[in-house]
Short mmCIF file of C-alpha atoms in Angstrom, two decimals:
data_model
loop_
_atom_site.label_atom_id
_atom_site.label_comp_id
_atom_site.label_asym_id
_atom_site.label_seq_id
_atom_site.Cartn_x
_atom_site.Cartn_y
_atom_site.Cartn_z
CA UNK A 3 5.91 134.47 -57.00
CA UNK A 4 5.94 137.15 -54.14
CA UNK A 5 6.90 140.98 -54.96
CA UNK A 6 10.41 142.34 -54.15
CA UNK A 7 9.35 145.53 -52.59
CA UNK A 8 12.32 148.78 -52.53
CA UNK A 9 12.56 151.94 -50.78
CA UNK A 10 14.35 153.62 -54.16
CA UNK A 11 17.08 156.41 -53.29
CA UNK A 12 16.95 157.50 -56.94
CA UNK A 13 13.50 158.92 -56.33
CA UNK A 14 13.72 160.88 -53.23
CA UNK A 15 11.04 163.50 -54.68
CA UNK A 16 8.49 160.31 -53.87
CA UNK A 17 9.48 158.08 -50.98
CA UNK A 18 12.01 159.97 -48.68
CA UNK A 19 10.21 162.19 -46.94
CA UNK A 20 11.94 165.80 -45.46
CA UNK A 21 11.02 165.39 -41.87
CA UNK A 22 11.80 165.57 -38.12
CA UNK A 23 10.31 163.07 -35.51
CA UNK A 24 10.14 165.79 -32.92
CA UNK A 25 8.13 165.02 -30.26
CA UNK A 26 10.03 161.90 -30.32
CA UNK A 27 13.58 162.69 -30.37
CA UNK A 28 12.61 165.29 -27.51
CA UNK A 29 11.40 162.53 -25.16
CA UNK A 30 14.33 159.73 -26.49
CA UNK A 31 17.31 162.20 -26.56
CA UNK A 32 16.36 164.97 -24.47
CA UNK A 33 18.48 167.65 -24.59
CA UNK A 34 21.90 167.29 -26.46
CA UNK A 35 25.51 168.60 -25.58
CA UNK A 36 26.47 171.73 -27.65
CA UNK A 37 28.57 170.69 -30.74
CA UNK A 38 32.43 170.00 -29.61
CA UNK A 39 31.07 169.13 -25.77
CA UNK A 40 31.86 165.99 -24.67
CA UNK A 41 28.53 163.64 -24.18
CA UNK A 42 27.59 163.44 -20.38
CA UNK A 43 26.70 159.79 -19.64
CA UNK A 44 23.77 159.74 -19.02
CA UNK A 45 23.46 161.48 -22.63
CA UNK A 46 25.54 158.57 -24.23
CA UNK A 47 22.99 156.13 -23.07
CA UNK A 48 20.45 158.00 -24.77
CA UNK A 49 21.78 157.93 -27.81
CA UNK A 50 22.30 154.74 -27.49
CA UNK A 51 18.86 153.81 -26.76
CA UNK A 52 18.00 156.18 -29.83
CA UNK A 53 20.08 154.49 -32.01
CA UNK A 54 18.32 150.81 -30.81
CA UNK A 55 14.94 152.06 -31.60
CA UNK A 56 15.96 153.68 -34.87
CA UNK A 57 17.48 149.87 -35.83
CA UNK A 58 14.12 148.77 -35.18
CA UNK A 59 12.25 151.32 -37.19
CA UNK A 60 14.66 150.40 -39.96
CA UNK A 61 14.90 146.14 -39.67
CA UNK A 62 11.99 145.41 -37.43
CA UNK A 63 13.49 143.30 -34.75
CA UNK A 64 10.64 143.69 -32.20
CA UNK A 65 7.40 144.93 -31.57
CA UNK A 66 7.83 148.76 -30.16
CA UNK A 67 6.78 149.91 -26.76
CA UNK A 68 4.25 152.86 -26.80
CA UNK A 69 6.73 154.93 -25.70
CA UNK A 70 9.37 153.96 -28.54
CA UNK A 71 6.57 155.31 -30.95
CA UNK A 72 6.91 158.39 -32.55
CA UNK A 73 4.17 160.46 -32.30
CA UNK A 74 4.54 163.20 -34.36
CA UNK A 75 6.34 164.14 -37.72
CA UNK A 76 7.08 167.27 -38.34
CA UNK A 77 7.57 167.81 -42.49
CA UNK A 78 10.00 170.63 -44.09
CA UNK A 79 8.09 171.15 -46.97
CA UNK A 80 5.46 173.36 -48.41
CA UNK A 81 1.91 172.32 -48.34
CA UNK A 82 1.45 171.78 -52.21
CA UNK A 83 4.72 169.93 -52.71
CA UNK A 84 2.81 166.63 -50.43
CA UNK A 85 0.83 166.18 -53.43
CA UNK A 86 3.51 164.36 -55.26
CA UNK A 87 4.53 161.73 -52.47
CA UNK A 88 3.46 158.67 -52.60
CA UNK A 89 1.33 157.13 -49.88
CA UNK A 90 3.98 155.59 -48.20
CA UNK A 91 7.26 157.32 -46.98
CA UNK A 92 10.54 156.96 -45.09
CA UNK A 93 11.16 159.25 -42.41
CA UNK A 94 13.79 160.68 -40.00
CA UNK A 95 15.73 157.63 -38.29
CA UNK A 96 14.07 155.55 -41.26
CA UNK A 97 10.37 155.24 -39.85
CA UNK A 98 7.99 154.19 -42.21
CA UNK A 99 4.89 156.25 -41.92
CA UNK A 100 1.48 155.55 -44.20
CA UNK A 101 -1.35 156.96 -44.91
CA UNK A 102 -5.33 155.85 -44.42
CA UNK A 103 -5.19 154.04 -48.17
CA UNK A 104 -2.46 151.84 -46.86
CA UNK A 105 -3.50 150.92 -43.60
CA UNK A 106 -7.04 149.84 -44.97
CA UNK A 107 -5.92 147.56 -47.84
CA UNK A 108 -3.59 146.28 -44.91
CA UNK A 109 -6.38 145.93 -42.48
CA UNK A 110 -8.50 144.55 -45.04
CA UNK A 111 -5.75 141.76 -46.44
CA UNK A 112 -3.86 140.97 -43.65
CA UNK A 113 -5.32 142.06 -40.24
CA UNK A 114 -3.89 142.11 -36.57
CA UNK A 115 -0.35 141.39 -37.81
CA UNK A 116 2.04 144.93 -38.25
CA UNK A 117 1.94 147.35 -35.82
CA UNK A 118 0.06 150.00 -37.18
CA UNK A 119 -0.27 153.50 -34.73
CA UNK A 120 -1.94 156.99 -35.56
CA UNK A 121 0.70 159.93 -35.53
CA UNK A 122 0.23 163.50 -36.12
CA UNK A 123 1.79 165.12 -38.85
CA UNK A 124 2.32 168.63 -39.76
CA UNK A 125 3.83 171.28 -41.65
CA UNK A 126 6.17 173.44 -39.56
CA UNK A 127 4.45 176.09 -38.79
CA UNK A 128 2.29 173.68 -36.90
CA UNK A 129 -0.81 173.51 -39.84
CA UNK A 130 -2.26 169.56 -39.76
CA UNK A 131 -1.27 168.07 -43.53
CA UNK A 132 -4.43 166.67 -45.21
CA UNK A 133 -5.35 163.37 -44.07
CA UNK A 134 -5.11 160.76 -41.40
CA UNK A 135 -1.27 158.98 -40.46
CA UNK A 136 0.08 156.09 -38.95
CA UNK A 137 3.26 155.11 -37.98
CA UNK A 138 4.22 150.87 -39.49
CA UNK A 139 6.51 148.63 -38.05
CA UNK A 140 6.66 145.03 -39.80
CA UNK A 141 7.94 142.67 -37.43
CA UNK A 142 6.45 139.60 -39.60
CA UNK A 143 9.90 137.65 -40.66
CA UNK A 144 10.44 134.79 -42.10
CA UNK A 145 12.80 132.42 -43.88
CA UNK A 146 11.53 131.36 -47.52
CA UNK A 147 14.15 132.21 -50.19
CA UNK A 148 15.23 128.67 -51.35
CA UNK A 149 18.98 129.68 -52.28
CA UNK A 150 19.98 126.42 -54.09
CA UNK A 151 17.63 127.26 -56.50
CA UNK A 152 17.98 131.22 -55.83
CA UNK A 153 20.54 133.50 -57.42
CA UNK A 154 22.33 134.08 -53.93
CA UNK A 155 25.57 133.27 -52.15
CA UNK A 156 27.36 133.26 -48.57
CA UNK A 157 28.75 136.67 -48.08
CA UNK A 158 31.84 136.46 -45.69
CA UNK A 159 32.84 139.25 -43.61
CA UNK A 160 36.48 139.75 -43.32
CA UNK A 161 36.27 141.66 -40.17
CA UNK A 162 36.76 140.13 -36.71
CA UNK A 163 33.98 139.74 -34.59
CA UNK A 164 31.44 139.96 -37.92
CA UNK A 165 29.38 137.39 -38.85
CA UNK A 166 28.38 135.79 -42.33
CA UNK A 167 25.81 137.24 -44.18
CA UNK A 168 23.47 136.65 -47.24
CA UNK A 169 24.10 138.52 -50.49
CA UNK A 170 22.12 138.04 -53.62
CA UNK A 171 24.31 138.32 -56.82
CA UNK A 172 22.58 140.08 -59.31
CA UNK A 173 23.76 143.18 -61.22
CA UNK A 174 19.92 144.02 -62.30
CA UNK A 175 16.37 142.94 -61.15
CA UNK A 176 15.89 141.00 -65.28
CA UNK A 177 18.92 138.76 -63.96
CA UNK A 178 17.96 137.72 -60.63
CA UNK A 179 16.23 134.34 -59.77
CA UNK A 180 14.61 134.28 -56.48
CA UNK A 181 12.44 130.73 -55.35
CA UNK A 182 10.27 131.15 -52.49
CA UNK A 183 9.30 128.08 -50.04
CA UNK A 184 5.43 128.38 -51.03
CA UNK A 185 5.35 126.44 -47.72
CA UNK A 186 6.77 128.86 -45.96
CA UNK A 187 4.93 132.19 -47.53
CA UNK A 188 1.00 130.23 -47.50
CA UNK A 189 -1.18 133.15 -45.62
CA UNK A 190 1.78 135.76 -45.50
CA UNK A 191 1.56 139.10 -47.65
CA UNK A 192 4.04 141.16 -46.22
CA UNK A 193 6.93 140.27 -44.65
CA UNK A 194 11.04 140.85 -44.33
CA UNK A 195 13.03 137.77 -45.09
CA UNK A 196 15.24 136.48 -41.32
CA UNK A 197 18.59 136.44 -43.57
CA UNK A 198 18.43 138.87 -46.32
CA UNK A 199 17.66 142.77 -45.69
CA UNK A 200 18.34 145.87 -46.70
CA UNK A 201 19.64 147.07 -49.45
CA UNK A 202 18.68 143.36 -51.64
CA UNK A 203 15.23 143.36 -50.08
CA UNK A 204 13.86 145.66 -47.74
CA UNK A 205 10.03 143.87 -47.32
CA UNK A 206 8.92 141.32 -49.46
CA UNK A 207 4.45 140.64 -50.21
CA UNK A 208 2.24 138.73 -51.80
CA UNK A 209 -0.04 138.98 -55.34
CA UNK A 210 -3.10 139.40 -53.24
CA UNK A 211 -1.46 142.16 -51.35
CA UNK A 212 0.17 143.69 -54.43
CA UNK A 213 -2.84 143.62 -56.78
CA UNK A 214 -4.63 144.99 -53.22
CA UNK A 215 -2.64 148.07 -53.09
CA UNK A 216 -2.96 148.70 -57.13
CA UNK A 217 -6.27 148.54 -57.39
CA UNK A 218 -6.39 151.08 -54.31
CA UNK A 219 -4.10 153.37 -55.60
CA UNK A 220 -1.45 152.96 -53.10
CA UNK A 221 1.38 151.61 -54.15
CA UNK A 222 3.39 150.51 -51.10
CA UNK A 223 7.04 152.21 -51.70
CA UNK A 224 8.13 150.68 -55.42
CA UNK A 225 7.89 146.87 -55.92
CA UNK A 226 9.20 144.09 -58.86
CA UNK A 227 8.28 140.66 -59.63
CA UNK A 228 10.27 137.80 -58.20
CA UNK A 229 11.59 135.25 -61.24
CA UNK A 230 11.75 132.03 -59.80
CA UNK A 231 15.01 129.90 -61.37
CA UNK A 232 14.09 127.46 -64.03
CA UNK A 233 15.74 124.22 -64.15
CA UNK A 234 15.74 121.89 -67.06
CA UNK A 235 14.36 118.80 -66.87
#
C-alpha cells in the first residue's frame, strides 16, 4: 500500500521554512499600495494573478510557466540553524523547494514527470546557503482511493455556490483504512489524489519511492503507511 505523505504544522522547526520568494513577488506583485491605500487596478489584478500561482504552488493544478517560477528564496534564519531542516521544505506562498538528495532519488525513480527547476537560495545578507536548490511542482494526479472499501465519506458544503467535497473520517492515522486501485497507481510513485487534498493528504508515493528516499537520507516532508480495509470473507 502507497505512503500518506504530510507537511506536519506541529514541527515547524523541520518543514516550514522562514522565507521570502523575493525576486518573485517583485516581478508578480510589483510594487504594493501603502497599508490603508486603496489597491489601484491594475494592482488588484496582480494580486490576483499572485494568488492563482500561489494555488498552484500549493495544489498543483498545472504545469508553471517559466515566469510563474520563483527564482530565488531568500531565508530569515542564521546559517547554523539550516542544519536541522529537513531536505524538503515549504516556503512563502506554500512552494515546495528541495534539495540535490531529493531531486536525484526523484530523477533516479521516477524521471521526466514533476517539474523540477534550480533556484537560488540565500541567507539575507545575500551569502549562498550550502548546497544546490530546486523549486517542485507535482502536477501528477490521479484518482485511486477506492472509497467503498476506504474509510471516507461525501462532505457537503452548506454554502451556496460550493461544491461537494471528499473528507476522510478518521480521528488518527491507526484508525484509517485507505484501498488504493493498484490499477490505477501501477508505475506512479508520487502523486496527489484528483478528489482528496490538503489537509487529509497532501501527496501520496509509492514503496519504491519511499524506501528510495530512506535509504538516501531524505525523507520527503513526513510520511505513514496506508492500511488497506479488511473485509471478512
Amino acid at each position: 500500500m502507497p505512503y500518506i505523505v504530510e507537511i506536519p504544522y506541529e514541527d515547524s522547526e523541520r518543514f516550514h521554512m522562514p522565507s521570502e520568494l523575493t525576486r518573485w513577488r517583485q516581478r508578480v506583485l510589483g510594487s504594493q499600495s501603502r497599508p490603508g491605500i486603496r489597491a489601484t487596478e491594475e494592482e488588484m489584478v496582480r494580486i490576483k494573478r499572485a494568488g492563482e500561482i500561489s494555488s498552484v504552488f500549493a495544489r498543483g493544478t498545472r504545469t508553471l510557466s517559466r515566469e510563474e517560477i520563483p527564482e530565488d528564496c531568500v531565508l530569515s534564519i542564521f546559517p547554523e540553524r539550516l542544519k536541522s531542516f529537513a531536505p524538503t521544505w515549504c516556503v512563502h506562498s506554500g512552494a515546495i523547494v528541495i534539495n540535490q538528495s531529493v531531486k536525484d532519488v526523484l530523477d533516479r525513480i521516477e524521471p521526466d514527470t514533476h517539474q523540477i527547476v534550480p533556484i537560488d537560495v540565500t541567507f539575507r545578507d545575500g551569502t549562498p546557503a550550502e548546497g544546490n536548490y530546486y523549486f517542485l511542482n507535482v502536477t501528477q494526479t490521479i484518482d485511486s482511493i477506492i472509497d467503498e472499501r476506504s474509510t471516507v465519506a461525501i462532505k457537503t458544503d452548506p454554502f451556496p455556490g460550493t461544491r461537494d467535497y471528499m473528507e476522510i473520517r478518521w480521528s488518527n492515522q491507526k484508525e484509517h483504512r485507505l484501498t488504493f486501485d493498484p490499477a490505477v497507481t501501477a508505475g506512479r510513485h508520487l502523486w496527489r489524489e484528483k478528489r482528496y487534498s490538503t489537509p487529509e493528504i497532501k501527496y501520496a508515493m509509492s514503496d519504491a519511492l519511499h524506501d528510495a528516499f530512506e535509504a538516501a537520507g531524505a525523507p520527503f516532508f513526513t510520511s505513514w503507511k496506508a492500511n488497506e480495509r479488511l473485509y471478512d470473507s
